[in-house]
mmCIF file of C-alpha atoms in Angstrom:
data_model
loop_
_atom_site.group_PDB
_atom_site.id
_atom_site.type_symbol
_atom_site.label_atom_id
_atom_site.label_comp_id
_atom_site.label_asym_id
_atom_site.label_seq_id
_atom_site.Cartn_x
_atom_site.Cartn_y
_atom_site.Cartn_z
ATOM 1 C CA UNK I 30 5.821 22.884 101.514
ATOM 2 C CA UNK I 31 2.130 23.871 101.492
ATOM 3 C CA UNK I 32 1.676 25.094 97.673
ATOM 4 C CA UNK I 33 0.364 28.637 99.207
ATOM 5 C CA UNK I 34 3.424 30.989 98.728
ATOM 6 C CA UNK I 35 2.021 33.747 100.423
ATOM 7 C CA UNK I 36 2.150 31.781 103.663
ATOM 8 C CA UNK I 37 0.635 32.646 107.345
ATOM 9 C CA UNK I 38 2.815 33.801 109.753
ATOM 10 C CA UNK I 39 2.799 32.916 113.337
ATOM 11 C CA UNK I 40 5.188 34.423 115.489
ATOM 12 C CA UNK I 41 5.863 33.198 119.178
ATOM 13 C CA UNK I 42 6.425 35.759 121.205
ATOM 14 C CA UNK I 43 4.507 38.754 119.525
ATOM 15 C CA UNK I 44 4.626 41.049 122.377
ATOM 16 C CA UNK I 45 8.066 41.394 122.563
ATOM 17 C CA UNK I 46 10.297 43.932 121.178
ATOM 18 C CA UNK I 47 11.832 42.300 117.846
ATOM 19 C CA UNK I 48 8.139 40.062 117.858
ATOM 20 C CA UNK I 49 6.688 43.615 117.132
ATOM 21 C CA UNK I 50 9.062 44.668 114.303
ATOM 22 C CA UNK I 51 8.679 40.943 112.769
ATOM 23 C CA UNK I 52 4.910 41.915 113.002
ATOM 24 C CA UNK I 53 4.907 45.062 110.921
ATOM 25 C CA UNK I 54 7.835 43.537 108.527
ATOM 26 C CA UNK I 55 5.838 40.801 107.315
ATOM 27 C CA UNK I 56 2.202 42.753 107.246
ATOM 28 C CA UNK I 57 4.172 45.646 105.700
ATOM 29 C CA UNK I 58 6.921 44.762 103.492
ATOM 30 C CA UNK I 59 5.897 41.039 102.583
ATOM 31 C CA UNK I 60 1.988 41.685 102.758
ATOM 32 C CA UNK I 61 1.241 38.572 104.759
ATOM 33 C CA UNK I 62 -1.119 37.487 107.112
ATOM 34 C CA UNK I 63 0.171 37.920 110.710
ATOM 35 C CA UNK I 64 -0.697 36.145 114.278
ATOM 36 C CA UNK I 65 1.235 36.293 117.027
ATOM 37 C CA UNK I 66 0.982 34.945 120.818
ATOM 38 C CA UNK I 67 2.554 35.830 123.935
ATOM 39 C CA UNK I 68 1.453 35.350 127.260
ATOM 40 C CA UNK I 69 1.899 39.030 128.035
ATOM 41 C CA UNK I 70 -0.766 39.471 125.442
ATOM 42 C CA UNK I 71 -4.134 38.440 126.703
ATOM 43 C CA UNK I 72 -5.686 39.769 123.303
ATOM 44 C CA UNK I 73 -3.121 37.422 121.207
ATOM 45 C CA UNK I 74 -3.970 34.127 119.491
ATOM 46 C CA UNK I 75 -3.736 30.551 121.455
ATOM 47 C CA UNK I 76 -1.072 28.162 120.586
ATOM 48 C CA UNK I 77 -3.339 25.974 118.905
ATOM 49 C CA UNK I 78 -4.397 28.603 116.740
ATOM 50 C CA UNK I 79 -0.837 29.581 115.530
ATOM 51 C CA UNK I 80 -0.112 25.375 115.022
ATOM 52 C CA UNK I 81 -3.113 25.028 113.117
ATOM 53 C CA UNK I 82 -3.645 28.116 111.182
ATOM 54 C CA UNK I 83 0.163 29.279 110.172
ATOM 55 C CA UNK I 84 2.559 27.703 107.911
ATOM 56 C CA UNK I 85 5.856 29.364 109.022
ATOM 57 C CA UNK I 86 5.827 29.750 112.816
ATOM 58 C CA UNK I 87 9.014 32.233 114.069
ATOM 59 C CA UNK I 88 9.615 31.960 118.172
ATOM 60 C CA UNK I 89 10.992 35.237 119.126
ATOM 61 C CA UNK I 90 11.535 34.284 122.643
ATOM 62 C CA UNK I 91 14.146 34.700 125.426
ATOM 63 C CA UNK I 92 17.335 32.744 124.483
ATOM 64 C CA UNK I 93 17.078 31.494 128.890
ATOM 65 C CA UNK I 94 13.461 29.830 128.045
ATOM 66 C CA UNK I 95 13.855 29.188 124.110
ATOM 67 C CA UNK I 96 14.945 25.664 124.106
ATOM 68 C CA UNK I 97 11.854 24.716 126.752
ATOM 69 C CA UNK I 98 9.081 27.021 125.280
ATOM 70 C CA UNK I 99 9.750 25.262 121.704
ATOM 71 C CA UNK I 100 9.752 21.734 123.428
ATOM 72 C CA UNK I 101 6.224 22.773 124.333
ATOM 73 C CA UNK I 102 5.177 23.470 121.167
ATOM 74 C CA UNK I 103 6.468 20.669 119.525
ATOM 75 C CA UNK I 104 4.552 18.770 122.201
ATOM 76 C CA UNK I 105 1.431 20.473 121.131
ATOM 77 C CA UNK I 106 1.934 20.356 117.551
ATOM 78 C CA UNK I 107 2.294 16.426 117.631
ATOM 79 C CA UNK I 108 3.601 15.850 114.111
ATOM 80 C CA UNK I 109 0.916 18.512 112.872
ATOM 81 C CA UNK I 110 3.889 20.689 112.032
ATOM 82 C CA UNK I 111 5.137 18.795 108.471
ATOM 83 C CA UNK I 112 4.985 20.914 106.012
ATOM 84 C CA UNK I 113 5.375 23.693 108.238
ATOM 85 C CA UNK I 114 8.866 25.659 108.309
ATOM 86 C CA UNK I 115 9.737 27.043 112.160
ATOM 87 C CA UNK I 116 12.416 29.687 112.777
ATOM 88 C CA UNK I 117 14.117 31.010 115.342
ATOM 89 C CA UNK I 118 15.878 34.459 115.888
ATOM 90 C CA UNK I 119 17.847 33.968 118.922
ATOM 91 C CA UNK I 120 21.088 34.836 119.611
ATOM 92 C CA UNK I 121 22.333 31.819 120.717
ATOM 93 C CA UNK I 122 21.839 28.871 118.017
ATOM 94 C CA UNK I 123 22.560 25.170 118.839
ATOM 95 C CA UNK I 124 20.067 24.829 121.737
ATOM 96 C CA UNK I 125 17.168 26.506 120.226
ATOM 97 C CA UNK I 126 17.660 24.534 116.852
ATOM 98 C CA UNK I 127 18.180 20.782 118.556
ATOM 99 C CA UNK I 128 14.752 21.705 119.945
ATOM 100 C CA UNK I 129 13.313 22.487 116.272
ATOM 101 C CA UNK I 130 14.816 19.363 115.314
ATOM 102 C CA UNK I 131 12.899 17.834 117.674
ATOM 103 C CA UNK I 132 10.076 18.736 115.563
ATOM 104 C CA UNK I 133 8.812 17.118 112.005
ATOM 105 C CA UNK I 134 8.833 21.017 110.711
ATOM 106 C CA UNK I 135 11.690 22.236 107.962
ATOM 107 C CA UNK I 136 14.203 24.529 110.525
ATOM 108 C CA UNK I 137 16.325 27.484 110.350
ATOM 109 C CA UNK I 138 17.792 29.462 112.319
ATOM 110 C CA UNK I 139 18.269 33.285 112.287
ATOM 111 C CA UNK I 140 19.941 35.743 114.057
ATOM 112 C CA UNK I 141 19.912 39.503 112.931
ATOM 113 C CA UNK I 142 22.780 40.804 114.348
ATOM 114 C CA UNK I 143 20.974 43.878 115.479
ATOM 115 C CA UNK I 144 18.509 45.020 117.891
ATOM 116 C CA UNK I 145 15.035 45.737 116.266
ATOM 117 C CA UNK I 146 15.445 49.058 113.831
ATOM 118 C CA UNK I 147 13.749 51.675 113.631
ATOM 119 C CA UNK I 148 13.407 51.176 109.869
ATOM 120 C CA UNK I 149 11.567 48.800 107.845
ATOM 121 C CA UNK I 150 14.036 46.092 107.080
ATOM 122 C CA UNK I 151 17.385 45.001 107.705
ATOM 123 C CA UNK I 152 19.540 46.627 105.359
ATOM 124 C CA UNK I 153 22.939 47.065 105.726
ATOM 125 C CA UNK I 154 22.562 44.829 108.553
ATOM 126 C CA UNK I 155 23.620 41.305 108.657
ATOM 127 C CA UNK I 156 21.902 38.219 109.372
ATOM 128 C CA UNK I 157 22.866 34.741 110.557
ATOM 129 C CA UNK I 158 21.229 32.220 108.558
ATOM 130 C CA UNK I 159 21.930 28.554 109.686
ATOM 131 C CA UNK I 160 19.975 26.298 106.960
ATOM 132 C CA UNK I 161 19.839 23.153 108.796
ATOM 133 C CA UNK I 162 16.798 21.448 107.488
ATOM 134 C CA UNK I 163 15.141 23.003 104.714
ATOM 135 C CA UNK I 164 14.099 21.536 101.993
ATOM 136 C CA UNK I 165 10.781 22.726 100.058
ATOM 137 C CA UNK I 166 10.978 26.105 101.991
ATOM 138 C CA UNK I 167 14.702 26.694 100.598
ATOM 139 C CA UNK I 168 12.583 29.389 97.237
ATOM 140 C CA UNK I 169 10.537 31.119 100.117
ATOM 141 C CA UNK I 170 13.218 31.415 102.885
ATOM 142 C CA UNK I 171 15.390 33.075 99.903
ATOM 143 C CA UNK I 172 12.868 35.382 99.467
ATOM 144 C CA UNK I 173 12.606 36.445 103.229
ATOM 145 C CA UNK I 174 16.237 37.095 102.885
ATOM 146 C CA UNK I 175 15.680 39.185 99.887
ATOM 147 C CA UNK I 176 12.765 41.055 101.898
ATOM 148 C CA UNK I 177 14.756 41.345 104.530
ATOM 149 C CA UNK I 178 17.830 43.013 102.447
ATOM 150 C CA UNK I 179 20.168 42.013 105.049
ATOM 151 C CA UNK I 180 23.849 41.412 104.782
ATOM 152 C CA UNK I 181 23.458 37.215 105.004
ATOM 153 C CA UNK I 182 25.966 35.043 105.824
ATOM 154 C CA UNK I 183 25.475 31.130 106.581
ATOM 155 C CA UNK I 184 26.403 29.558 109.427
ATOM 156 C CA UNK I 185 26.424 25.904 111.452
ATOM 157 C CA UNK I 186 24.733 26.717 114.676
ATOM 158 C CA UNK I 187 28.092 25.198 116.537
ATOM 159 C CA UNK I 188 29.915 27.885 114.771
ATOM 160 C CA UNK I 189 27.355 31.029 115.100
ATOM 161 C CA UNK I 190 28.076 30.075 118.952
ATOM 162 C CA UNK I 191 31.678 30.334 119.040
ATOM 163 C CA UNK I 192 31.823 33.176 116.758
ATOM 164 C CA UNK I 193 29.288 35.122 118.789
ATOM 165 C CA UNK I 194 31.318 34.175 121.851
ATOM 166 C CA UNK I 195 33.899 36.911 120.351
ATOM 167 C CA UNK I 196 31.560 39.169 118.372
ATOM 168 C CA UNK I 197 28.872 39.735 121.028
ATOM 169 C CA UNK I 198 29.692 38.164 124.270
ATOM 170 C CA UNK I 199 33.247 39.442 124.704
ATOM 171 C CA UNK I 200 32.522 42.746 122.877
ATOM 172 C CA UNK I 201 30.010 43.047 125.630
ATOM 173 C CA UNK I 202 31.791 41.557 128.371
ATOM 174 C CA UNK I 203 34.467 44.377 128.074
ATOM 175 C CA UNK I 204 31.792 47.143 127.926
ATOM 176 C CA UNK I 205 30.050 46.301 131.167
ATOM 177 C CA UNK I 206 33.792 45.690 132.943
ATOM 178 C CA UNK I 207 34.920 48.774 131.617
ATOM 179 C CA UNK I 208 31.394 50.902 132.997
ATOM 180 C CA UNK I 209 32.201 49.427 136.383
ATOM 181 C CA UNK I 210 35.569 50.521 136.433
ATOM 182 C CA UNK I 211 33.779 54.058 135.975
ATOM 183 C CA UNK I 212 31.415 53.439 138.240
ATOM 184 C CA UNK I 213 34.262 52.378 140.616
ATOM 185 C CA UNK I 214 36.010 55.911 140.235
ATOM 186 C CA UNK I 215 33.206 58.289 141.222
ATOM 187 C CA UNK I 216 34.400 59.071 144.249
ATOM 188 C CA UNK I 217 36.955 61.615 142.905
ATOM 189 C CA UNK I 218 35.275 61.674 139.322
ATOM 190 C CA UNK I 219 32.087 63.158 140.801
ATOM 191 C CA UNK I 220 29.376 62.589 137.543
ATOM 192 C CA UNK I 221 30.930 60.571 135.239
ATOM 193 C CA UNK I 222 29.064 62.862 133.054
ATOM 194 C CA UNK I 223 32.176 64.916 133.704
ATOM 195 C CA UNK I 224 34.323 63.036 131.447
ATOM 196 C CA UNK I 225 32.558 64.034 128.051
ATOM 197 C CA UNK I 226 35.073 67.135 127.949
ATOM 198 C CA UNK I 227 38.082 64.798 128.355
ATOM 199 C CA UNK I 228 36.940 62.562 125.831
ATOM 200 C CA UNK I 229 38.798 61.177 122.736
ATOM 201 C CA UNK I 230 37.027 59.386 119.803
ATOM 202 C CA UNK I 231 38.109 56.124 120.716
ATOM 203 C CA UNK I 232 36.393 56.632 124.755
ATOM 204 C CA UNK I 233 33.364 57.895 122.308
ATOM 205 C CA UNK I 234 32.970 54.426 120.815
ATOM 206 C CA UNK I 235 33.689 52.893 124.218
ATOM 207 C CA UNK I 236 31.411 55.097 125.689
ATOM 208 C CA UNK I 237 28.657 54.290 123.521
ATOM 209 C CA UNK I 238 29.025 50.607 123.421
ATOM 210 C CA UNK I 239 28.410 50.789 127.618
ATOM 211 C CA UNK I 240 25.209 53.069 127.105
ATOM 212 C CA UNK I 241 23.763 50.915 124.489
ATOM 213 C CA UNK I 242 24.402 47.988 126.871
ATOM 214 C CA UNK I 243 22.601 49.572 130.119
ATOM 215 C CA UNK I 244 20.115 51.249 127.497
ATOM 216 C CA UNK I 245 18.606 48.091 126.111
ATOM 217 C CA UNK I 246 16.734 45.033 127.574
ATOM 218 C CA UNK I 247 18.894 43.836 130.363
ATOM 219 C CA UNK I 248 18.192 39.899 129.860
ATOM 220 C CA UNK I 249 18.899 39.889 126.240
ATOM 221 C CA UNK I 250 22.851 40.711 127.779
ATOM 222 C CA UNK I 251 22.698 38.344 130.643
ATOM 223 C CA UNK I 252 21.732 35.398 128.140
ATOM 224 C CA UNK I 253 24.722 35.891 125.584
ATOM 225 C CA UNK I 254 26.913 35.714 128.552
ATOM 226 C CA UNK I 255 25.305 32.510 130.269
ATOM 227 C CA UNK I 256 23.222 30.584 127.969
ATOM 228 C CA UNK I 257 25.927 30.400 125.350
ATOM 229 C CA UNK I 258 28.411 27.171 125.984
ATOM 230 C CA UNK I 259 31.571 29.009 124.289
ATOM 231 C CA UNK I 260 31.445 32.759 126.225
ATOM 232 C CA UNK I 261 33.075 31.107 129.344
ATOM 233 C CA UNK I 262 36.777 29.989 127.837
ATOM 234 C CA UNK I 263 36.774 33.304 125.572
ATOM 235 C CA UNK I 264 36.525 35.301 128.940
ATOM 236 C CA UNK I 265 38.811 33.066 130.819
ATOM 237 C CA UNK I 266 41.430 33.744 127.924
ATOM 238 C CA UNK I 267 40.450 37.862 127.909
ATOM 239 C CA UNK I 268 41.021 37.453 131.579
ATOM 240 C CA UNK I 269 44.723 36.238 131.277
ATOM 241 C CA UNK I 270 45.396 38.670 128.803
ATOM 242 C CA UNK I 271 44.393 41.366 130.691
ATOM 243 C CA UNK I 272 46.211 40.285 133.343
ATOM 244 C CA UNK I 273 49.446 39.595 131.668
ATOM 245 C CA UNK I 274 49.038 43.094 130.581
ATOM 246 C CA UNK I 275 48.382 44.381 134.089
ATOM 247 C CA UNK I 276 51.991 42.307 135.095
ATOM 248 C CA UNK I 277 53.771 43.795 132.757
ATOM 249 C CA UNK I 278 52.790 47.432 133.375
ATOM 250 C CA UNK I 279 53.369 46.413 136.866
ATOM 251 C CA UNK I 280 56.731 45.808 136.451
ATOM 252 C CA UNK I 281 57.348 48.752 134.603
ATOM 253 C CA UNK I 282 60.999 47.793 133.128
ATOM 254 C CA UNK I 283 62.275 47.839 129.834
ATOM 255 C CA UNK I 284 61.971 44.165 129.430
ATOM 256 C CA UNK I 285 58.588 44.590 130.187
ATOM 257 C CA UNK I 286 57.805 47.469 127.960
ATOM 258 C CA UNK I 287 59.527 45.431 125.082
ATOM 259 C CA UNK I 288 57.374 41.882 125.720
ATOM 260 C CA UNK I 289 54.186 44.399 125.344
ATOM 261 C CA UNK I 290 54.975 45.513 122.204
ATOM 262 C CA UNK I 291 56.118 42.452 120.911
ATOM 263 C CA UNK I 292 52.519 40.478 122.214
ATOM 264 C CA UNK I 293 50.318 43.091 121.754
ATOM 265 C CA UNK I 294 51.343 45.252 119.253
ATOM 266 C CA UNK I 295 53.623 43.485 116.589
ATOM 267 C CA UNK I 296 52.150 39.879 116.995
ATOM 268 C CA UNK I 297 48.832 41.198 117.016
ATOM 269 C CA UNK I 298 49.317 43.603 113.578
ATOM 270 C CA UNK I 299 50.690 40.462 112.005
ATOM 271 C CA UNK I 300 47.636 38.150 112.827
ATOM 272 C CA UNK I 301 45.270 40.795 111.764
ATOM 273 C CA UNK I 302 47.296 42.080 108.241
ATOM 274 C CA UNK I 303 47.657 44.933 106.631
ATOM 275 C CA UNK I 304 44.468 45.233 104.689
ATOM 276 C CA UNK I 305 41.926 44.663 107.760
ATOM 277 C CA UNK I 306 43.981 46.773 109.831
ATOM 278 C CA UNK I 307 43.771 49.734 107.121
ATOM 279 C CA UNK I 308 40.115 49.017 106.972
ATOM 280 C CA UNK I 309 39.571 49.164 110.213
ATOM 281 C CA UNK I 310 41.727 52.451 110.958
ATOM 282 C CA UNK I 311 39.615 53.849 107.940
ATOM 283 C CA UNK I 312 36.470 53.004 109.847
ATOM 284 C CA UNK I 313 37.565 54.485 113.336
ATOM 285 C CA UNK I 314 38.334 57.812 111.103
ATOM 286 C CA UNK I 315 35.619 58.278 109.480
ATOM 287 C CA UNK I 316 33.017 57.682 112.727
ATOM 288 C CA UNK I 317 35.603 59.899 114.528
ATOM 289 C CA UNK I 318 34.688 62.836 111.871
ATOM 290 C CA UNK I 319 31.002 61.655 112.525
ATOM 291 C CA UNK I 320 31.033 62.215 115.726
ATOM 292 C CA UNK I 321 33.326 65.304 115.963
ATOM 293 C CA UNK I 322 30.331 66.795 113.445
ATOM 294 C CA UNK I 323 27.049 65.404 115.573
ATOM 295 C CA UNK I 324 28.518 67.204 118.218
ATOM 296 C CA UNK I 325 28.760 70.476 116.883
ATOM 297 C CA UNK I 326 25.838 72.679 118.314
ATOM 298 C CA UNK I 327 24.837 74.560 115.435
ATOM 299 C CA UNK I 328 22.488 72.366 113.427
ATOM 300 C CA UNK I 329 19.465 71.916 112.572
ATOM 301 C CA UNK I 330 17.312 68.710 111.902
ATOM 302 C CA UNK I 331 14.672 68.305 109.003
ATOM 303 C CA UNK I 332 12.281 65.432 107.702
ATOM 304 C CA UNK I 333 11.205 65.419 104.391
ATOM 305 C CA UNK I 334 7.729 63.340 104.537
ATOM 306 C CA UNK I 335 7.427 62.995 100.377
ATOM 307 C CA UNK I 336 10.519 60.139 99.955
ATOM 308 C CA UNK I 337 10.942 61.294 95.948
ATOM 309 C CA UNK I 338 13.836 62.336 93.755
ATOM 310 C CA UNK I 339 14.613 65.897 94.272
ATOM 311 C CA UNK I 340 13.708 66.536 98.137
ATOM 312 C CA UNK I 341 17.071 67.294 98.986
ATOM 313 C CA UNK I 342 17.724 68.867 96.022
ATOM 314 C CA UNK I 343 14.924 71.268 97.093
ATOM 315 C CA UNK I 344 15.889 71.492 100.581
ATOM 316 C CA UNK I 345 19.463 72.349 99.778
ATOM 317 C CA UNK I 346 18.350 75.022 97.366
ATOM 318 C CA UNK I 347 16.295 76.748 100.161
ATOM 319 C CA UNK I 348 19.155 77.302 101.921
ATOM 320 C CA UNK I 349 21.405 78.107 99.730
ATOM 321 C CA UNK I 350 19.061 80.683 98.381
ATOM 322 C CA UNK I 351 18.853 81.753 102.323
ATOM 323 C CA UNK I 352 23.056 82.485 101.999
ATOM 324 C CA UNK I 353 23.195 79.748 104.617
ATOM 325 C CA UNK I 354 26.736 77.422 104.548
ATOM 326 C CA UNK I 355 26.267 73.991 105.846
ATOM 327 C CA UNK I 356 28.865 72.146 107.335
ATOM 328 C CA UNK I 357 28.168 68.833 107.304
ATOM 329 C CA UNK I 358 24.715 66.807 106.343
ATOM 330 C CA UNK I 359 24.348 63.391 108.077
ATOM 331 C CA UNK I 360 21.034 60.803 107.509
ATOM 332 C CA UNK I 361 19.159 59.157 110.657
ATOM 333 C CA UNK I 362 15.841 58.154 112.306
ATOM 334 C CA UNK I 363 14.514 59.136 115.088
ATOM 335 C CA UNK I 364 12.731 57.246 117.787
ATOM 336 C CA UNK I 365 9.378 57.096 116.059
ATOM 337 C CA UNK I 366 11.390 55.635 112.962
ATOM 338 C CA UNK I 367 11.172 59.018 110.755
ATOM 339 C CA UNK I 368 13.754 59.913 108.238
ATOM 340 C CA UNK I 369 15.500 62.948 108.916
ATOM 341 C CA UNK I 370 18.467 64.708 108.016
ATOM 342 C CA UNK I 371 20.513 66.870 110.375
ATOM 343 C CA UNK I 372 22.138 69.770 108.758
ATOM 344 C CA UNK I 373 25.130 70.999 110.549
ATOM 345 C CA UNK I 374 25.664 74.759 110.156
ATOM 346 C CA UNK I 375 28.730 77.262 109.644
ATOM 347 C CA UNK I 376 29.805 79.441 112.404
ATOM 348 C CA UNK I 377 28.907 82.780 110.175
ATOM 349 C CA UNK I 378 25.510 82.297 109.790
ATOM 350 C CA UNK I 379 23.527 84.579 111.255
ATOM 351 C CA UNK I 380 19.974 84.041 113.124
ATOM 352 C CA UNK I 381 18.311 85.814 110.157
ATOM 353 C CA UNK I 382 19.703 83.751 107.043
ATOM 354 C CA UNK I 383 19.012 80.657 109.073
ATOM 355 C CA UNK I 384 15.395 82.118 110.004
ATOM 356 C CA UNK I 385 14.673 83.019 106.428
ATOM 357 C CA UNK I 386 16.021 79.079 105.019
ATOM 358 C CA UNK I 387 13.625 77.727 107.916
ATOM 359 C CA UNK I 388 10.705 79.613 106.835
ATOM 360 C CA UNK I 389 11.075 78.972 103.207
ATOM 361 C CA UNK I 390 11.046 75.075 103.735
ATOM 362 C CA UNK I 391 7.816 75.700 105.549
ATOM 363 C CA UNK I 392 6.165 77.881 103.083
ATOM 364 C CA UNK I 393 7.616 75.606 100.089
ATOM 365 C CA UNK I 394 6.389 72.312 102.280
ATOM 366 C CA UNK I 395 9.527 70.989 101.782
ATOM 367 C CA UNK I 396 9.955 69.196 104.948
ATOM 368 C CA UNK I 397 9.514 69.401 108.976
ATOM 369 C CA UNK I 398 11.807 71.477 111.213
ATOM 370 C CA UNK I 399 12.418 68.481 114.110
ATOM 371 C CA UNK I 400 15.245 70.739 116.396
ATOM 372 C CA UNK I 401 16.461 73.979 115.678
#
């Protein structure tokens, strides 16, 4: 490794949407020197000066194009690259890193198993890390980690692939089958819109998984399906279960009603177990109370710009000194990547006690009203 441990960054595909976060993690929360190119950046830096000026180059590219665009750049690089350490952050892993190999760089792959956040870092999310060749980076790419404060777990890139193939690509898979079943039923449905008074938790998550799909950049989705080797027997095998369920409710007889709880019920509690089934049932509960309160009408959303011991104390105590109950108080971001709390409110208070709390977190400068 180059002795500098505050190394240059060069990220490949800087214009993009996770090459943008990557930009303002390592400027912000590492304090490194950042250059990026993309060739939907005229104003960004050449390839040559990313090879020749950066010591840890990360391509943030489509997954389609990755295993070509780094060929390139090994091309270029021509053995300049020892001493260098390349990443990746794909979501598809043994392609990408055979090309790295290709290269005289130390490699590893990552994969945060998120799309970019609006926060800072990573945390509480997890990250692929698939070590293949590092050997003098190993103290720095620790520290990224630690930067990162991601959830890390290692990986081969053979087995991030399969075990994406279930996480992401059939996770997906069902979402987008299941929205065109939807889509299918409008006819009598009218706006599917419609169904969010019939809905249960469970068609909540289900619901949200589909939106998030159609909501977010359409290629990323295409290229788990197709440019990873191990999606097409995990759908083939969803496929004949589904279809084996389909016969079976088709029938409609006792025997069949018996061979569906025995395969999907009882043989499918027993492979999962007791303990991830009861954490699992504990999760669906407590995003179903989640949900059940971010859908209550009566809130009201603050953010408290001074990130200190004691704001919420203080924002608490102006509402309690307003007489105003809350019923619930849940933590997100919104869009612009702000902090804010949403404060879900009891169906006695009145318009005046909620006025006078509102007012005196103003006055005190407590915090921003976002949405009444």
């Amino acid at each position: 490794m180059n002795s500098a441990v505050r190394p240059v960054i060069g990220i490949v595909g800087s214009a993009g949407a996770y090459g943008r976060w990557l930009q303002q993690f390592f400027s912000q929360c590492m304090g490194l020197t950042v250059i990026g190119h993309d060739p939907a950046d005229p104003a960004s830096a050449s390839p040559e000066q990313l090879i020749t000026q950066a010591q840890v180059l990360v391509f943030s590219v489509p997954i389609r194009h990755a295993g070509q665009i780094i060929a390139q750049w090994v091309a270029q690089a021509d053995g300049r690259e020892a001493g260098q350490l390349w990443l990746d952050i794909t979501s598809v892993k043994v392609a990408p890193v055979a090309a790295l190999l290709a290269s005289r760089a130390e490699v590893a792959g990552l994969h945060p198993m998120c799309a970019p956040p609006k926060s800072p870092t990573l945390k509480g999310r997890a990250l692929v890390v698939c070590t293949v060749r590092v050997q003098a980076w190993q103290p720095w790419l620790e520290q990224l980690c630690a930067a990162l404060q991601a959830q890390c777990v290692q990986a081969t890139p053979e087995q991030h692939d399969r075990v994406m193939a279930l996480v992401q690509a059939m996770v997906h898979a069902c979402g987008l089958a299941q929205a065109s079943v939807l889509r299918e039923q409008r006819d009598w449905l009218g706006a599917l819109t419609g169904l969010l008074s019939f809905r249960t938790a469970g068609f909540d998550m289900h619901l949200a998984t589909m939106a998030r799909i159609l909501a977010l950049n359409p290629a990323i989705y295409e290229d788990i399906q197709f440019g990873n080797p191990y999606v097409a027997p995990i759908l083939a095998r969803l496929s004949a279960q589904l279809q084996q369920l389909h016969a079976w409710v088709v029938a409609g007889d006792q025997a069949a009603r018996d061979a569906f709880r025995a395969h999907f019920l009882a043989a499918n509690a027993q492979a999962f177990g007791q303990e991830l089934i009861a954490q699992g049932n504990y999760s669906f509960e407590r995003i179903g109370y989640l949900l059940a309160d971010l859908s209550g009408e009566r809130a009201v959303s603050v953010y408290l710009p001074e990130d200190r011991p004691g704001s919420l104390r203080a924002l608490l105590a102006a509402f309690e000194q307003a007489g105003v109950n809350l019923a619930s108080i849940h933590s997100s971001r919104t869009p612009a990547g702000e902090l804010h709390f949403r404060l879900g409110l009891g169906a006695e208070v009145m318009p005046a006690a909620l006025a006078q709390a509102l007012a005196l977190v103003a006055d005190q400068g407590i915090g921003r009203i976002l949405e009444p």
